[in-house]
Every structure is written in C-alpha cells, then in structure tokens.
Amino acid sequence: MFKVEHYSGNKAKDYELMLKQLEALVQGEQDIIANLSNASALLNQFLNDVNWVGFYLWKEKDQELVLGPFQGLPACIRIKSGKGVCGAAIKEGKTQRVEDVNKFPGHIACDAASQSEIVVPLFVNDTLFGVLDIDSPITNRFDDVDQVYIEKFAETLQQHLLLKTE
Ligand code: SME
C-alpha cells in the first residue's frame, strides 16, 4: 500500500523524499503505462497548487504527441511538434517554464484554470519519448527549485525506461 508521507515543508528535502518514493514505485515494474500512471499520481499528491499533471507520448509515425497517463481534467489529445508549450519543449529539446501562459504565444488551453506551466521533454536512448507536463492555477507557480527537481523526476523515470528498453 502506498504510504502518504508527511512532508517537512523544506522544499528541497521534500522533493528528495518524493524522488525516493518514485524510485520505489517504478522499481521492478516494466509496464510503461503503469509507471507513468503512478508517476503522475505521485506528483499530483506531492505538489500544491497544481490542476493538471501528466504525460504526452511522442508518436513517431504521426509526428505528434498523444495524451498519456495524467491526473486532472480531460485534456486535448494530440499536439504537433512546435505547437503550444508541449510542442515547444520537444522542438527545442529543453524544459519550458512558463510564468504566465496567457503571454505564451500559441499556448493550448486544455483547462481554463491554468495560469502557469512547466513542461520537461523526455528522451529514452537519445530518442524522443514524450513530455512531462504540469499546470498550475497560480501565475509563476514554478521556481528554480521546482525546475531542478521536476527535471530530476523526469531523469529518474527516463533511466528506468532506459533500463527497460535495453
Ligand atoms: N498547455 C499545453 C497543452 C496540454 S495541457 O496543459 C494538459 C500546451 O500548451 O502545450
């Protein structure tokens, strides 16, 4: 059974604890949908002030992202490279941290409540795998510490997916 931790309020420490929870959750499990589902659920219970947490997976054949496991309201299903914040993350191959989505040209509003967003591209064996996308109803929700640890979260998942695809 998953144990809900009592986080300390020290942001970096709490993120470290949550990363350990992630490692425990994915360890020994190879199913991608199961692991991404649990990863989105873990982040959703850990992060305050977020309204959407989930994954879009890259479909090479169709050259677009398709909605994957998530927590939040039903969302747009397909996103082309270069479109929206998610499309920018895969086109540029780097994290997009958007303080105010209303000022991001081409932002795709799946949930009208979203005000800020962070999207981290995921690569497995140097091949684009998809993105981790987190939305907040608060402007400028994500700071440098959030970015560092959300990227570590993505890295941990990537390493696990890497092991499983070899
Ligand atoms: N806002 C994203 C679309 C996905 S939703 O936030 C779930 C974007 O602009 O790419």
GROMACS .gro file of C-alpha atoms and ligand atoms in nm:
model
  176
    1MET     CA    1   0.000   0.000   0.000
    2PHE     CA    2   0.124   0.349  -0.081
    3LYS     CA    3   0.219   0.544   0.230
    4VAL     CA    4   0.136   0.914   0.217
    5GLU     CA    5   0.441   1.092   0.359
    6HIS     CA    6   0.422   1.386   0.593
    7TYR     CA    7   0.640   1.631   0.410
    8SER     CA    8   0.852   1.866   0.621
    9GLY     CA    9   0.792   2.195   0.444
   10ASN     CA   10   1.158   2.215   0.339
   11LYS     CA   11   1.111   2.217  -0.036
   12ALA     CA   12   1.439   2.053  -0.143
   13LYS     CA   13   1.419   1.787   0.132
   14ASP     CA   14   1.061   1.707   0.044
   15TYR     CA   15   1.144   1.672  -0.325
   16GLU     CA   16   1.430   1.433  -0.231
   17LEU     CA   17   1.186   1.220  -0.032
   18MET     CA   18   0.936   1.222  -0.316
   19LEU     CA   19   1.210   1.110  -0.561
   20LYS     CA   20   1.277   0.812  -0.334
   21GLN     CA   21   0.906   0.734  -0.343
   22LEU     CA   22   0.921   0.743  -0.724
   23GLU     CA   23   1.216   0.502  -0.731
   24ALA     CA   24   1.029   0.262  -0.502
   25LEU     CA   25   0.718   0.284  -0.719
   26VAL     CA   26   0.884   0.206  -1.051
   27GLN     CA   27   1.138  -0.045  -0.924
   28GLY     CA   28   1.073  -0.393  -1.057
   29GLU     CA   29   0.787  -0.285  -1.281
   30GLN     CA   30   0.832  -0.273  -1.657
   31ASP     CA   31   0.493  -0.162  -1.777
   32ILE     CA   32   0.519   0.192  -1.912
   33ILE     CA   33   0.151   0.285  -1.870
   34ALA     CA   34   0.152   0.160  -1.509
   35ASN     CA   35   0.469   0.351  -1.423
   36LEU     CA   36   0.360   0.676  -1.588
   37SER     CA   37   0.020   0.649  -1.418
   38ASN     CA   38   0.180   0.611  -1.076
   39ALA     CA   39   0.433   0.885  -1.153
   40SER     CA   40   0.156   1.133  -1.234
   41ALA     CA   41  -0.042   1.030  -0.924
   42LEU     CA   42   0.267   1.073  -0.704
   43LEU     CA   43   0.340   1.421  -0.837
   44ASN     CA   44  -0.024   1.520  -0.806
   45GLN     CA   45  -0.039   1.428  -0.436
   46PHE     CA   46   0.301   1.590  -0.369
   47LEU     CA   47   0.266   1.926  -0.544
   48ASN     CA   48   0.048   2.204  -0.406
   49ASP     CA   49  -0.143   2.433  -0.636
   50VAL     CA   50  -0.146   2.223  -0.949
   51ASN     CA   51  -0.450   2.139  -1.160
   52TRP     CA   52  -0.300   1.904  -1.420
   53VAL     CA   53  -0.005   1.664  -1.408
   54GLY     CA   54   0.068   1.413  -1.678
   55PHE     CA   55   0.240   1.284  -1.985
   56TYR     CA   56   0.215   1.321  -2.360
   57LEU     CA   57   0.388   1.047  -2.558
   58TRP     CA   58   0.564   1.104  -2.891
   59LYS     CA   59   0.427   0.904  -3.183
   60GLU     CA   60   0.699   0.890  -3.446
   61LYS     CA   61   0.464   0.761  -3.717
   62ASP     CA   62   0.219   1.051  -3.679
   63GLN     CA   63   0.486   1.306  -3.580
   64GLU     CA   64   0.280   1.427  -3.286
   65LEU     CA   65   0.234   1.398  -2.911
   66VAL     CA   66  -0.061   1.194  -2.788
   67LEU     CA   67  -0.217   1.218  -2.442
   68GLY     CA   68  -0.082   0.965  -2.191
   69PRO     CA   69  -0.146   0.891  -1.823
   70PHE     CA   70  -0.242   1.201  -1.622
   71GLN     CA   71  -0.430   1.349  -1.326
   72GLY     CA   72  -0.667   1.638  -1.388
   73LEU     CA   73  -0.947   1.734  -1.623
   74PRO     CA   74  -0.981   1.560  -1.960
   75ALA     CA   75  -0.730   1.724  -2.195
   76CYS     CA   76  -0.651   1.781  -2.563
   77ILE     CA   77  -0.541   1.453  -2.715
   78ARG     CA   78  -0.295   1.539  -2.995
   79ILE     CA   79  -0.028   1.811  -3.011
   80LYS     CA   80   0.202   1.868  -3.309
   81SER     CA   81   0.571   1.948  -3.263
   82GLY     CA   82   0.612   2.323  -3.219
   83LYS     CA   83   0.253   2.374  -3.104
   84GLY     CA   84   0.181   2.501  -2.754
   85VAL     CA   85   0.416   2.470  -2.459
   86CYS     CA   86   0.448   2.092  -2.500
   87GLY     CA   87   0.529   2.125  -2.871
   88ALA     CA   88   0.790   2.392  -2.792
   89ALA     CA   89   0.955   2.162  -2.535
   90ILE     CA   90   1.008   1.883  -2.787
   91LYS     CA   91   1.102   2.115  -3.073
   92GLU     CA   92   1.367   2.291  -2.862
   93GLY     CA   93   1.457   1.975  -2.665
   94LYS     CA   94   1.452   2.161  -2.335
   95THR     CA   95   1.231   2.247  -2.040
   96GLN     CA   96   0.976   2.522  -2.089
   97ARG     CA   97   0.889   2.708  -1.769
   98VAL     CA   98   0.610   2.950  -1.840
   99GLU     CA   99   0.531   3.209  -1.571
  100ASP     CA  100   0.210   3.322  -1.738
  101VAL     CA  101   0.055   3.101  -2.003
  102ASN     CA  102  -0.161   3.391  -2.124
  103LYS     CA  103   0.160   3.551  -2.255
  104PHE     CA  104   0.291   3.236  -2.427
  105PRO     CA  105   0.217   3.257  -2.800
  106GLY     CA  106   0.019   2.951  -2.909
  107HIS     CA  107  -0.041   2.816  -2.558
  108ILE     CA  108  -0.303   2.539  -2.577
  109ALA     CA  109  -0.560   2.591  -2.302
  110CYS     CA  110  -0.696   2.249  -2.203
  111ASP     CA  111  -0.812   2.372  -1.862
  112ALA     CA  112  -0.913   2.739  -1.841
  113ALA     CA  113  -0.786   2.746  -1.481
  114SER     CA  114  -0.421   2.701  -1.586
  115GLN     CA  115  -0.208   3.012  -1.538
  116SER     CA  116   0.148   2.878  -1.532
  117GLU     CA  117   0.307   2.561  -1.664
  118ILE     CA  118   0.627   2.358  -1.677
  119VAL     CA  119   0.700   2.103  -1.949
  120VAL     CA  120   1.004   1.874  -1.948
  121PRO     CA  121   1.089   1.672  -2.260
  122LEU     CA  122   1.167   1.302  -2.203
  123PHE     CA  123   1.426   1.108  -2.401
  124VAL     CA  124   1.500   0.735  -2.386
  125ASN     CA  125   1.815   0.607  -2.557
  126ASP     CA  126   1.854   0.959  -2.707
  127THR     CA  127   1.518   0.918  -2.876
  128LEU     CA  128   1.227   1.147  -2.802
  129PHE     CA  129   0.981   0.966  -2.576
  130GLY     CA  130   0.735   1.241  -2.479
  131VAL     CA  131   0.688   1.516  -2.220
  132LEU     CA  132   0.601   1.560  -1.857
  133ASP     CA  133   0.354   1.850  -1.830
  134ILE     CA  134   0.241   2.024  -1.509
  135ASP     CA  135  -0.014   2.308  -1.494
  136SER     CA  136  -0.095   2.541  -1.207
  137PRO     CA  137  -0.389   2.776  -1.147
  138ILE     CA  138  -0.138   3.023  -0.998
  139THR     CA  139   0.080   3.257  -1.203
  140ASN     CA  140   0.455   3.192  -1.163
  141ARG     CA  141   0.397   2.873  -0.959
  142PHE     CA  142   0.725   2.703  -1.056
  143ASP     CA  143   1.063   2.840  -0.939
  144ASP     CA  144   1.423   2.726  -0.993
  145VAL     CA  145   1.399   2.463  -0.718
  146ASP     CA  146   1.084   2.317  -0.873
  147GLN     CA  147   1.251   2.304  -1.212
  148VAL     CA  148   1.565   2.131  -1.080
  149TYR     CA  149   1.363   1.861  -0.902
  150ILE     CA  150   1.098   1.814  -1.170
  151GLU     CA  151   1.387   1.760  -1.415
  152LYS     CA  152   1.538   1.508  -1.169
  153PHE     CA  153   1.199   1.336  -1.153
  154ALA     CA  154   1.199   1.314  -1.534
  155GLU     CA  155   1.560   1.188  -1.531
  156THR     CA  156   1.473   0.910  -1.282
  157LEU     CA  157   1.184   0.800  -1.499
  158GLN     CA  158   1.398   0.815  -1.812
  159GLN     CA  159   1.669   0.599  -1.651
  160HIS     CA  160   1.408   0.344  -1.559
  161LEU     CA  161   1.256   0.343  -1.906
  162LEU     CA  162   1.609   0.319  -2.048
  163LEU     CA  163   1.684   0.006  -1.846
  164LYS     CA  164   1.362  -0.150  -1.957
  165THR     CA  165   1.409  -0.086  -2.329
  166GLU     CA  166   1.765  -0.226  -2.347
  167SME     N1  167  -0.100   2.367  -2.222
  167SME     C1  168  -0.037   2.265  -2.301
  167SME     C2  169  -0.137   2.165  -2.353
  167SME     C3  170  -0.157   2.048  -2.264
  167SME     S1  171  -0.246   2.083  -2.128
  167SME     O1  172  -0.183   2.184  -2.046
  167SME     C4  173  -0.283   1.949  -2.041
  167SME     C5  174   0.038   2.328  -2.417
  167SME     O2  175   0.025   2.448  -2.441
  167SME     O3  176   0.110   2.254  -2.485
   0.00000   0.00000   0.00000
